[in-house]
Amino acid sequence: MKYRLPLRAGLMFVSLLVCAVQSEELFDAEGYRSSQYRSPTPASLDGVQTLDTRALQQLLAERPETHLIDVYRRTWLNERFIDDEPHANLPGSLWLANTGNGNLAALWQRYLAHYLHQASGGDLRHPFVFYCRSDCWLSWNAARRAYTLGYRQLYWYRDGVDAWEQAGLPLVPAQPAELPAAFLTPTATP
């Protein structure tokens, strides 16, 4: 009986320590979410406007040049996307698979920068809406990364495909944007 209190205190300390270590691993050194991507997301993101379905529809009506960017993941193996499960997204979307990872490899950084530049014509004020699914940090990461690339008309459709579908709006079958072959060729170093 006399050891019950110290034992409980010790167990509480260990559980707090485990929680602290786990929370540190959720984000990388640059502040991107790097694990447990499918978990509750914050309500906002600095430099990016958060949209609900009605606000997204209004934006698209007022600014039809807006590009929708789906960042849902797709298996990449042997230098190609593997069509391992069907995926549908919002009509007119550009699917930039794997660009929402926290610790983004150089290949995927180039892929994201290439397609954003191509879609915007190099205009850093071009409007982009990033989305994934509800409770998905991938779109939060990708929108944040676009901000660091200098884009300033950024929107985050926080609940993504799930909210769109729940509103009874159409989805279309999708394939990721092709990874340019030049990105797979090792660059020569002088």
Short mmCIF file of N, CA and C in Angstrom, two decimals:
data_model
loop_
_atom_site.label_atom_id
_atom_site.label_comp_id
_atom_site.label_asym_id
_atom_site.label_seq_id
_atom_site.Cartn_x
_atom_site.Cartn_y
_atom_site.Cartn_z
N MET A 1 0.81 -1.21 0.00
CA MET A 1 0.00 0.00 0.00
C MET A 1 0.85 1.26 0.00
N LYS A 2 2.00 1.26 0.71
CA LYS A 2 2.78 2.48 0.81
C LYS A 2 3.48 2.84 -0.51
N TYR A 3 3.55 1.91 -1.49
CA TYR A 3 4.20 2.19 -2.76
C TYR A 3 3.23 2.63 -3.86
N ARG A 4 1.94 2.59 -3.54
CA ARG A 4 0.93 2.90 -4.56
C ARG A 4 1.08 4.34 -5.09
N LEU A 5 1.24 5.33 -4.24
CA LEU A 5 1.35 6.72 -4.67
C LEU A 5 2.61 6.95 -5.51
N PRO A 6 3.80 6.53 -5.06
CA PRO A 6 4.98 6.74 -5.92
C PRO A 6 4.87 5.99 -7.25
N LEU A 7 4.26 4.83 -7.25
CA LEU A 7 4.11 4.07 -8.49
C LEU A 7 3.20 4.83 -9.46
N ARG A 8 2.07 5.36 -8.95
CA ARG A 8 1.17 6.14 -9.81
C ARG A 8 1.87 7.39 -10.34
N ALA A 9 2.59 8.06 -9.47
CA ALA A 9 3.31 9.27 -9.90
C ALA A 9 4.34 8.92 -10.96
N GLY A 10 5.02 7.81 -10.79
CA GLY A 10 6.00 7.37 -11.78
C GLY A 10 5.35 7.04 -13.11
N LEU A 11 4.22 6.36 -13.08
CA LEU A 11 3.51 6.02 -14.30
C LEU A 11 3.00 7.27 -15.01
N MET A 12 2.51 8.24 -14.25
CA MET A 12 2.05 9.50 -14.84
C MET A 12 3.22 10.22 -15.52
N PHE A 13 4.38 10.23 -14.86
CA PHE A 13 5.56 10.89 -15.41
C PHE A 13 5.98 10.23 -16.72
N VAL A 14 6.01 8.91 -16.73
CA VAL A 14 6.38 8.19 -17.95
C VAL A 14 5.39 8.46 -19.07
N SER A 15 4.09 8.46 -18.78
CA SER A 15 3.10 8.72 -19.83
C SER A 15 3.23 10.15 -20.35
N LEU A 16 3.50 11.11 -19.48
CA LEU A 16 3.72 12.49 -19.94
C LEU A 16 4.96 12.58 -20.81
N LEU A 17 6.00 11.87 -20.43
CA LEU A 17 7.24 11.87 -21.20
C LEU A 17 7.01 11.27 -22.58
N VAL A 18 6.28 10.17 -22.64
CA VAL A 18 5.97 9.53 -23.93
C VAL A 18 5.16 10.48 -24.80
N CYS A 19 4.17 11.15 -24.24
CA CYS A 19 3.36 12.11 -25.01
C CYS A 19 4.22 13.25 -25.54
N ALA A 20 5.13 13.74 -24.72
CA ALA A 20 6.01 14.84 -25.14
C ALA A 20 6.90 14.40 -26.29
N VAL A 21 7.47 13.21 -26.21
CA VAL A 21 8.33 12.70 -27.27
C VAL A 21 7.52 12.50 -28.54
N GLN A 22 6.30 11.95 -28.44
CA GLN A 22 5.47 11.73 -29.61
C GLN A 22 5.10 13.05 -30.28
N SER A 23 4.78 14.08 -29.49
CA SER A 23 4.37 15.34 -30.09
C SER A 23 5.54 16.01 -30.81
N GLU A 24 6.76 15.81 -30.32
CA GLU A 24 7.92 16.37 -31.00
C GLU A 24 8.13 15.71 -32.35
N GLU A 25 7.78 14.45 -32.48
CA GLU A 25 7.98 13.72 -33.72
C GLU A 25 6.89 14.00 -34.75
N LEU A 26 5.83 14.66 -34.35
CA LEU A 26 4.75 14.95 -35.28
C LEU A 26 5.16 15.99 -36.34
N PHE A 27 6.11 16.85 -36.02
CA PHE A 27 6.56 17.91 -36.90
C PHE A 27 8.05 17.83 -37.11
N ASP A 28 8.50 18.16 -38.32
CA ASP A 28 9.93 18.16 -38.58
C ASP A 28 10.54 19.49 -38.13
N ALA A 29 11.81 19.65 -38.35
CA ALA A 29 12.52 20.84 -37.88
C ALA A 29 12.01 22.12 -38.54
N GLU A 30 11.42 22.03 -39.72
CA GLU A 30 10.91 23.20 -40.43
C GLU A 30 9.44 23.49 -40.11
N GLY A 31 8.83 22.67 -39.26
CA GLY A 31 7.45 22.90 -38.85
C GLY A 31 6.39 22.21 -39.68
N TYR A 32 6.79 21.34 -40.59
CA TYR A 32 5.81 20.58 -41.39
C TYR A 32 5.40 19.33 -40.62
N ARG A 33 4.14 18.98 -40.71
CA ARG A 33 3.64 17.76 -40.08
C ARG A 33 4.28 16.58 -40.79
N SER A 34 4.94 15.70 -40.03
CA SER A 34 5.71 14.63 -40.65
C SER A 34 5.25 13.22 -40.29
N SER A 35 4.18 13.10 -39.54
CA SER A 35 3.63 11.78 -39.23
C SER A 35 2.17 11.96 -38.82
N GLN A 36 1.46 10.83 -38.75
CA GLN A 36 0.04 10.84 -38.37
C GLN A 36 -0.73 11.90 -39.16
N TYR A 37 -0.62 11.79 -40.49
CA TYR A 37 -1.24 12.78 -41.37
C TYR A 37 -2.76 12.78 -41.27
N ARG A 38 -3.36 11.65 -40.97
CA ARG A 38 -4.82 11.59 -40.86
C ARG A 38 -5.22 11.75 -39.40
N SER A 39 -5.25 12.99 -38.96
CA SER A 39 -5.66 13.34 -37.61
C SER A 39 -6.18 14.78 -37.65
N PRO A 40 -6.87 15.21 -36.60
CA PRO A 40 -7.45 16.56 -36.61
C PRO A 40 -6.44 17.64 -36.97
N THR A 41 -6.87 18.56 -37.81
CA THR A 41 -6.03 19.66 -38.27
C THR A 41 -6.44 20.96 -37.59
N PRO A 42 -5.56 21.94 -37.59
CA PRO A 42 -5.93 23.24 -37.01
C PRO A 42 -6.97 23.95 -37.88
N ALA A 43 -7.59 24.96 -37.35
CA ALA A 43 -8.63 25.70 -38.07
C ALA A 43 -8.04 26.66 -39.09
N SER A 44 -6.75 26.99 -38.97
CA SER A 44 -6.18 27.98 -39.87
C SER A 44 -4.71 27.67 -40.15
N LEU A 45 -4.16 28.44 -41.08
CA LEU A 45 -2.76 28.31 -41.48
C LEU A 45 -2.28 29.70 -41.85
N ASP A 46 -1.20 30.15 -41.25
CA ASP A 46 -0.67 31.49 -41.52
C ASP A 46 -0.40 31.70 -43.01
N GLY A 47 -0.88 32.82 -43.54
CA GLY A 47 -0.64 33.17 -44.94
C GLY A 47 -1.58 32.49 -45.92
N VAL A 48 -2.50 31.67 -45.42
CA VAL A 48 -3.40 30.90 -46.27
C VAL A 48 -4.82 31.06 -45.73
N GLN A 49 -5.78 31.31 -46.61
CA GLN A 49 -7.17 31.46 -46.18
C GLN A 49 -7.85 30.10 -46.19
N THR A 50 -8.51 29.76 -45.09
CA THR A 50 -9.23 28.50 -44.98
C THR A 50 -10.63 28.66 -45.56
N LEU A 51 -11.05 27.67 -46.35
CA LEU A 51 -12.36 27.72 -47.00
C LEU A 51 -13.23 26.54 -46.57
N ASP A 52 -14.55 26.80 -46.52
CA ASP A 52 -15.50 25.70 -46.42
C ASP A 52 -16.08 25.53 -47.83
N THR A 53 -17.01 24.61 -47.98
CA THR A 53 -17.53 24.30 -49.32
C THR A 53 -18.20 25.51 -49.97
N ARG A 54 -19.02 26.21 -49.23
CA ARG A 54 -19.72 27.38 -49.80
C ARG A 54 -18.71 28.45 -50.24
N ALA A 55 -17.71 28.71 -49.41
CA ALA A 55 -16.70 29.72 -49.75
C ALA A 55 -15.88 29.28 -50.96
N LEU A 56 -15.61 27.99 -51.08
CA LEU A 56 -14.87 27.49 -52.24
C LEU A 56 -15.70 27.68 -53.51
N GLN A 57 -16.97 27.35 -53.46
CA GLN A 57 -17.83 27.54 -54.62
C GLN A 57 -17.89 29.01 -55.03
N GLN A 58 -17.96 29.89 -54.06
CA GLN A 58 -18.00 31.32 -54.35
C GLN A 58 -16.69 31.78 -54.99
N LEU A 59 -15.56 31.31 -54.44
CA LEU A 59 -14.26 31.66 -55.01
C LEU A 59 -14.16 31.21 -56.46
N LEU A 60 -14.57 29.97 -56.73
CA LEU A 60 -14.49 29.44 -58.09
C LEU A 60 -15.41 30.20 -59.05
N ALA A 61 -16.55 30.67 -58.57
CA ALA A 61 -17.46 31.45 -59.41
C ALA A 61 -16.87 32.83 -59.71
N GLU A 62 -16.26 33.45 -58.69
CA GLU A 62 -15.71 34.79 -58.85
C GLU A 62 -14.36 34.81 -59.53
N ARG A 63 -13.57 33.76 -59.34
CA ARG A 63 -12.22 33.70 -59.90
C ARG A 63 -12.01 32.35 -60.58
N PRO A 64 -12.57 32.18 -61.76
CA PRO A 64 -12.49 30.88 -62.44
C PRO A 64 -11.08 30.43 -62.81
N GLU A 65 -10.12 31.35 -62.76
CA GLU A 65 -8.73 30.98 -63.05
C GLU A 65 -8.07 30.22 -61.89
N THR A 66 -8.76 30.14 -60.78
CA THR A 66 -8.24 29.45 -59.58
C THR A 66 -7.95 27.98 -59.90
N HIS A 67 -6.81 27.52 -59.47
CA HIS A 67 -6.44 26.11 -59.66
C HIS A 67 -6.66 25.33 -58.36
N LEU A 68 -7.34 24.21 -58.51
CA LEU A 68 -7.53 23.29 -57.39
C LEU A 68 -6.38 22.29 -57.40
N ILE A 69 -5.73 22.13 -56.25
CA ILE A 69 -4.58 21.22 -56.14
C ILE A 69 -4.89 20.14 -55.12
N ASP A 70 -5.06 18.93 -55.61
CA ASP A 70 -5.28 17.75 -54.78
C ASP A 70 -3.91 17.18 -54.44
N VAL A 71 -3.64 16.93 -53.16
CA VAL A 71 -2.33 16.41 -52.77
C VAL A 71 -2.41 15.03 -52.12
N TYR A 72 -3.51 14.35 -52.34
CA TYR A 72 -3.67 13.00 -51.79
C TYR A 72 -2.51 12.12 -52.26
N ARG A 73 -2.10 11.21 -51.41
CA ARG A 73 -0.94 10.36 -51.73
C ARG A 73 -1.28 9.28 -52.76
N ARG A 74 -0.23 8.86 -53.47
CA ARG A 74 -0.33 7.74 -54.41
C ARG A 74 1.00 6.98 -54.30
N THR A 75 0.91 5.68 -54.27
CA THR A 75 2.12 4.86 -54.17
C THR A 75 3.02 5.12 -55.38
N TRP A 76 4.30 5.34 -55.09
CA TRP A 76 5.32 5.57 -56.12
C TRP A 76 6.33 4.44 -56.00
N LEU A 77 6.48 3.67 -57.06
CA LEU A 77 7.36 2.50 -57.02
C LEU A 77 7.97 2.31 -58.40
N ASN A 78 9.27 2.05 -58.43
CA ASN A 78 9.98 1.82 -59.69
C ASN A 78 9.76 2.96 -60.68
N GLU A 79 9.84 4.17 -60.16
CA GLU A 79 9.75 5.40 -60.95
C GLU A 79 8.41 5.57 -61.68
N ARG A 80 7.34 5.11 -61.02
CA ARG A 80 6.02 5.34 -61.58
C ARG A 80 4.97 5.27 -60.47
N PHE A 81 3.84 5.93 -60.73
CA PHE A 81 2.72 5.85 -59.81
C PHE A 81 2.05 4.50 -59.97
N ILE A 82 1.69 3.89 -58.87
CA ILE A 82 1.00 2.60 -58.88
C ILE A 82 -0.48 2.86 -58.63
N ASP A 83 -1.30 2.42 -59.56
CA ASP A 83 -2.74 2.62 -59.46
C ASP A 83 -3.31 1.54 -58.54
N ASP A 84 -3.04 1.69 -57.23
CA ASP A 84 -3.42 0.66 -56.27
C ASP A 84 -4.82 0.83 -55.69
N GLU A 85 -5.43 1.98 -55.89
CA GLU A 85 -6.81 2.20 -55.45
C GLU A 85 -7.41 3.34 -56.26
N PRO A 86 -8.70 3.27 -56.54
CA PRO A 86 -9.33 4.35 -57.30
C PRO A 86 -9.32 5.65 -56.47
N HIS A 87 -9.17 6.74 -57.16
CA HIS A 87 -9.20 8.04 -56.49
C HIS A 87 -10.03 8.99 -57.33
N ALA A 88 -10.86 9.77 -56.67
CA ALA A 88 -11.67 10.80 -57.33
C ALA A 88 -11.39 12.13 -56.64
N ASN A 89 -11.46 13.19 -57.42
CA ASN A 89 -11.26 14.51 -56.83
C ASN A 89 -12.26 15.51 -57.42
N LEU A 90 -12.14 16.75 -56.99
CA LEU A 90 -13.03 17.80 -57.45
C LEU A 90 -12.79 18.05 -58.94
N PRO A 91 -13.84 18.27 -59.72
CA PRO A 91 -13.67 18.52 -61.16
C PRO A 91 -12.70 19.68 -61.41
N GLY A 92 -11.82 19.47 -62.40
CA GLY A 92 -10.86 20.51 -62.76
C GLY A 92 -9.60 20.54 -61.92
N SER A 93 -9.43 19.59 -61.03
CA SER A 93 -8.27 19.58 -60.14
C SER A 93 -7.01 19.08 -60.82
N LEU A 94 -5.90 19.55 -60.32
CA LEU A 94 -4.58 19.05 -60.69
C LEU A 94 -4.12 18.21 -59.50
N TRP A 95 -3.92 16.93 -59.72
CA TRP A 95 -3.52 16.04 -58.63
C TRP A 95 -2.01 15.95 -58.58
N LEU A 96 -1.43 16.59 -57.57
CA LEU A 96 0.01 16.56 -57.34
C LEU A 96 0.28 15.62 -56.16
N ALA A 97 0.21 14.34 -56.47
CA ALA A 97 0.35 13.30 -55.44
C ALA A 97 1.69 13.42 -54.72
N ASN A 98 1.65 13.12 -53.44
CA ASN A 98 2.84 13.00 -52.60
C ASN A 98 3.55 14.32 -52.29
N THR A 99 2.93 15.44 -52.61
CA THR A 99 3.57 16.73 -52.34
C THR A 99 3.20 17.30 -50.98
N GLY A 100 2.40 16.57 -50.23
CA GLY A 100 2.00 17.04 -48.90
C GLY A 100 2.77 16.40 -47.77
N ASN A 101 3.70 15.52 -48.09
CA ASN A 101 4.50 14.90 -47.02
C ASN A 101 5.29 15.96 -46.28
N GLY A 102 5.55 15.70 -45.01
CA GLY A 102 6.30 16.67 -44.21
C GLY A 102 7.75 16.74 -44.62
N ASN A 103 8.42 15.63 -44.59
CA ASN A 103 9.84 15.56 -44.99
C ASN A 103 9.87 15.29 -46.49
N LEU A 104 9.63 16.33 -47.25
CA LEU A 104 9.45 16.18 -48.69
C LEU A 104 10.79 16.00 -49.40
N ALA A 105 10.93 14.88 -50.09
CA ALA A 105 12.15 14.61 -50.85
C ALA A 105 12.30 15.63 -51.97
N ALA A 106 13.52 15.86 -52.41
CA ALA A 106 13.81 16.85 -53.45
C ALA A 106 13.01 16.59 -54.72
N LEU A 107 12.82 15.33 -55.08
CA LEU A 107 12.05 14.99 -56.28
C LEU A 107 10.64 15.57 -56.21
N TRP A 108 9.98 15.40 -55.06
CA TRP A 108 8.60 15.88 -54.92
C TRP A 108 8.55 17.39 -54.76
N GLN A 109 9.59 18.00 -54.21
CA GLN A 109 9.65 19.45 -54.15
C GLN A 109 9.72 20.04 -55.56
N ARG A 110 10.55 19.43 -56.40
CA ARG A 110 10.67 19.88 -57.80
C ARG A 110 9.34 19.70 -58.53
N TYR A 111 8.70 18.57 -58.31
CA TYR A 111 7.41 18.24 -58.94
C TYR A 111 6.37 19.31 -58.57
N LEU A 112 6.27 19.63 -57.29
CA LEU A 112 5.34 20.65 -56.82
C LEU A 112 5.67 22.02 -57.43
N ALA A 113 6.92 22.44 -57.33
CA ALA A 113 7.33 23.75 -57.85
C ALA A 113 7.09 23.83 -59.36
N HIS A 114 7.40 22.76 -60.07
CA HIS A 114 7.21 22.73 -61.53
C HIS A 114 5.76 22.95 -61.92
N TYR A 115 4.86 22.19 -61.31
CA TYR A 115 3.44 22.30 -61.70
C TYR A 115 2.80 23.59 -61.20
N LEU A 116 3.20 24.10 -60.05
CA LEU A 116 2.66 25.39 -59.61
C LEU A 116 3.11 26.50 -60.54
N HIS A 117 4.38 26.44 -60.94
CA HIS A 117 4.90 27.45 -61.88
C HIS A 117 4.18 27.34 -63.23
N GLN A 118 4.00 26.12 -63.70
CA GLN A 118 3.32 25.91 -64.98
C GLN A 118 1.86 26.40 -64.92
N ALA A 119 1.16 26.05 -63.85
CA ALA A 119 -0.25 26.44 -63.72
C ALA A 119 -0.43 27.95 -63.56
N SER A 120 0.53 28.57 -62.89
CA SER A 120 0.40 30.01 -62.62
C SER A 120 1.05 30.88 -63.69
N GLY A 121 1.79 30.27 -64.60
CA GLY A 121 2.53 31.07 -65.57
C GLY A 121 3.60 31.92 -64.90
N GLY A 122 4.03 31.49 -63.73
CA GLY A 122 5.05 32.22 -62.99
C GLY A 122 4.51 33.37 -62.15
N ASP A 123 3.20 33.54 -62.13
CA ASP A 123 2.56 34.62 -61.37
C ASP A 123 2.37 34.17 -59.91
N LEU A 124 3.13 34.76 -59.00
CA LEU A 124 3.07 34.37 -57.59
C LEU A 124 1.77 34.81 -56.91
N ARG A 125 0.94 35.58 -57.61
CA ARG A 125 -0.36 36.00 -57.06
C ARG A 125 -1.51 35.16 -57.64
N HIS A 126 -1.17 34.13 -58.38
CA HIS A 126 -2.19 33.25 -58.95
C HIS A 126 -2.87 32.47 -57.82
N PRO A 127 -4.20 32.36 -57.85
CA PRO A 127 -4.90 31.65 -56.77
C PRO A 127 -4.83 30.12 -56.89
N PHE A 128 -4.46 29.50 -55.77
CA PHE A 128 -4.41 28.04 -55.66
C PHE A 128 -5.19 27.62 -54.43
N VAL A 129 -5.95 26.54 -54.57
CA VAL A 129 -6.67 25.94 -53.44
C VAL A 129 -6.09 24.54 -53.23
N PHE A 130 -5.57 24.29 -52.06
CA PHE A 130 -5.00 22.98 -51.71
C PHE A 130 -6.01 22.19 -50.89
N TYR A 131 -6.10 20.92 -51.21
CA TYR A 131 -7.02 20.08 -50.45
C TYR A 131 -6.57 18.62 -50.50
N CYS A 132 -7.17 17.85 -49.62
CA CYS A 132 -6.96 16.41 -49.54
C CYS A 132 -8.29 15.81 -49.09
N ARG A 133 -8.33 15.35 -47.88
CA ARG A 133 -9.55 14.83 -47.26
C ARG A 133 -9.73 15.57 -45.94
N SER A 134 -10.79 15.28 -45.22
CA SER A 134 -10.92 15.91 -43.89
C SER A 134 -9.89 15.29 -42.96
N ASP A 135 -9.50 16.05 -41.96
CA ASP A 135 -8.49 15.60 -41.00
C ASP A 135 -7.25 15.08 -41.72
N CYS A 136 -6.74 15.87 -42.65
CA CYS A 136 -5.58 15.47 -43.45
C CYS A 136 -4.55 16.60 -43.47
N TRP A 137 -3.41 16.33 -42.89
CA TRP A 137 -2.34 17.31 -42.81
C TRP A 137 -1.59 17.49 -44.12
N LEU A 138 -1.80 16.60 -45.08
CA LEU A 138 -1.06 16.70 -46.35
C LEU A 138 -1.35 18.03 -47.04
N SER A 139 -2.62 18.45 -47.07
CA SER A 139 -2.95 19.71 -47.73
C SER A 139 -2.45 20.92 -46.93
N TRP A 140 -2.43 20.80 -45.62
CA TRP A 140 -1.87 21.86 -44.77
C TRP A 140 -0.40 22.05 -45.10
N ASN A 141 0.34 20.93 -45.17
CA ASN A 141 1.77 20.99 -45.51
C ASN A 141 1.99 21.59 -46.89
N ALA A 142 1.22 21.13 -47.89
CA ALA A 142 1.42 21.60 -49.26
C ALA A 142 1.11 23.09 -49.40
N ALA A 143 0.04 23.55 -48.78
CA ALA A 143 -0.29 24.98 -48.83
C ALA A 143 0.81 25.80 -48.15
N ARG A 144 1.30 25.31 -47.05
CA ARG A 144 2.39 26.00 -46.34
C ARG A 144 3.65 26.04 -47.20
N ARG A 145 3.91 24.94 -47.89
CA ARG A 145 5.08 24.87 -48.76
C ARG A 145 4.94 25.83 -49.94
N ALA A 146 3.74 25.94 -50.51
CA ALA A 146 3.51 26.89 -51.61
C ALA A 146 3.77 28.32 -51.13
N TYR A 147 3.40 28.59 -49.89
CA TYR A 147 3.66 29.92 -49.32
C TYR A 147 5.17 30.17 -49.25
N THR A 148 5.92 29.17 -48.83
CA THR A 148 7.38 29.34 -48.76
C THR A 148 8.00 29.49 -50.15
N LEU A 149 7.31 28.99 -51.19
CA LEU A 149 7.78 29.17 -52.57
C LEU A 149 7.46 30.58 -53.09
N GLY A 150 6.70 31.35 -52.31
CA GLY A 150 6.42 32.73 -52.68
C GLY A 150 5.01 33.00 -53.16
N TYR A 151 4.17 31.99 -53.26
CA TYR A 151 2.79 32.20 -53.71
C TYR A 151 1.99 32.87 -52.61
N ARG A 152 1.12 33.82 -53.00
CA ARG A 152 0.42 34.62 -51.99
C ARG A 152 -1.10 34.59 -52.08
N GLN A 153 -1.68 33.99 -53.09
CA GLN A 153 -3.14 33.85 -53.18
C GLN A 153 -3.46 32.39 -52.91
N LEU A 154 -3.30 31.99 -51.67
CA LEU A 154 -3.42 30.58 -51.30
C LEU A 154 -4.64 30.34 -50.43
N TYR A 155 -5.27 29.20 -50.70
CA TYR A 155 -6.46 28.80 -49.96
C TYR A 155 -6.31 27.35 -49.56
N TRP A 156 -6.91 27.02 -48.43
CA TRP A 156 -6.89 25.65 -47.92
C TRP A 156 -8.33 25.20 -47.74
N TYR A 157 -8.73 24.23 -48.54
CA TYR A 157 -10.05 23.62 -48.41
C TYR A 157 -9.88 22.50 -47.40
N ARG A 158 -10.01 22.85 -46.17
CA ARG A 158 -9.63 22.02 -45.03
C ARG A 158 -10.27 20.63 -45.02
N ASP A 159 -11.54 20.53 -45.34
CA ASP A 159 -12.21 19.23 -45.28
C ASP A 159 -12.27 18.53 -46.63
N GLY A 160 -11.75 19.13 -47.65
CA GLY A 160 -11.49 18.52 -48.94
C GLY A 160 -12.59 17.66 -49.55
N VAL A 161 -12.14 16.57 -50.16
CA VAL A 161 -13.02 15.66 -50.89
C VAL A 161 -14.21 15.22 -50.05
N ASP A 162 -13.98 14.97 -48.77
CA ASP A 162 -15.06 14.49 -47.91
C ASP A 162 -16.19 15.51 -47.80
N ALA A 163 -15.84 16.78 -47.61
CA ALA A 163 -16.87 17.82 -47.49
C ALA A 163 -17.58 18.04 -48.82
N TRP A 164 -16.84 18.00 -49.90
CA TRP A 164 -17.41 18.18 -51.24
C TRP A 164 -18.43 17.09 -51.51
N GLU A 165 -18.04 15.86 -51.24
CA GLU A 165 -18.93 14.72 -51.46
C GLU A 165 -20.14 14.77 -50.54
N GLN A 166 -19.91 15.17 -49.29
CA GLN A 166 -21.00 15.26 -48.31
C GLN A 166 -22.03 16.31 -48.72
N ALA A 167 -21.58 17.34 -49.45
CA ALA A 167 -22.49 18.38 -49.94
C ALA A 167 -23.25 17.93 -51.18
N GLY A 168 -23.00 16.69 -51.62
CA GLY A 168 -23.70 16.16 -52.79
C GLY A 168 -23.13 16.66 -54.11
N LEU A 169 -21.92 17.16 -54.10
CA LEU A 169 -21.29 17.70 -55.31
C LEU A 169 -20.50 16.59 -56.02
N PRO A 170 -20.34 16.71 -57.34
CA PRO A 170 -19.71 15.63 -58.10
C PRO A 170 -18.20 15.54 -57.90
N LEU A 171 -17.73 14.31 -57.97
CA LEU A 171 -16.30 14.01 -57.99
C LEU A 171 -16.02 13.32 -59.31
N VAL A 172 -14.78 13.39 -59.76
CA VAL A 172 -14.40 12.75 -61.02
C VAL A 172 -13.20 11.84 -60.79
N PRO A 173 -13.13 10.72 -61.54
CA PRO A 173 -11.96 9.85 -61.42
C PRO A 173 -10.70 10.64 -61.75
N ALA A 174 -9.61 10.35 -61.04
CA ALA A 174 -8.41 11.15 -61.21
C ALA A 174 -7.15 10.29 -61.33
N GLN A 175 -6.17 10.88 -61.98
CA GLN A 175 -4.82 10.31 -62.07
C GLN A 175 -3.84 11.43 -61.71
N PRO A 176 -2.75 11.09 -61.03
CA PRO A 176 -1.78 12.13 -60.68
C PRO A 176 -1.12 12.74 -61.92
N ALA A 177 -0.74 13.99 -61.80
CA ALA A 177 0.02 14.64 -62.88
C ALA A 177 1.31 13.84 -63.08
N GLU A 178 1.68 13.67 -64.32
CA GLU A 178 2.86 12.87 -64.64
C GLU A 178 4.13 13.54 -64.11
N LEU A 179 5.00 12.74 -63.57
CA LEU A 179 6.28 13.26 -63.11
C LEU A 179 7.17 13.43 -64.35
N PRO A 180 7.66 14.63 -64.63
CA PRO A 180 8.49 14.82 -65.82
C PRO A 180 9.70 13.87 -65.81
N ALA A 181 9.94 13.24 -66.94
CA ALA A 181 11.04 12.26 -67.06
C ALA A 181 12.38 12.89 -66.67
N ALA A 182 12.54 14.17 -66.97
CA ALA A 182 13.81 14.84 -66.64
C ALA A 182 14.09 14.84 -65.14
N PHE A 183 13.04 14.77 -64.34
CA PHE A 183 13.22 14.77 -62.90
C PHE A 183 13.81 13.46 -62.40
N LEU A 184 13.69 12.41 -63.20
CA LEU A 184 14.18 11.10 -62.80
C LEU A 184 15.62 10.86 -63.23
N THR A 185 16.12 11.71 -64.13
CA THR A 185 17.48 11.56 -64.62
C THR A 185 18.43 12.28 -63.67
N PRO A 186 19.45 11.57 -63.19
CA PRO A 186 20.40 12.24 -62.28
C PRO A 186 21.06 13.42 -63.00
N THR A 187 21.17 14.51 -62.29
CA THR A 187 21.81 15.70 -62.88
C THR A 187 23.32 15.56 -62.78
N ALA A 188 23.98 15.95 -63.83
CA ALA A 188 25.45 15.88 -63.86
C ALA A 188 26.02 16.99 -63.01
N THR A 189 27.06 16.67 -62.27
CA THR A 189 27.72 17.69 -61.45
C THR A 189 29.05 18.04 -62.10
N PRO A 190 29.34 19.33 -62.23
CA PRO A 190 30.59 19.75 -62.90
C PRO A 190 31.81 19.41 -62.09
#
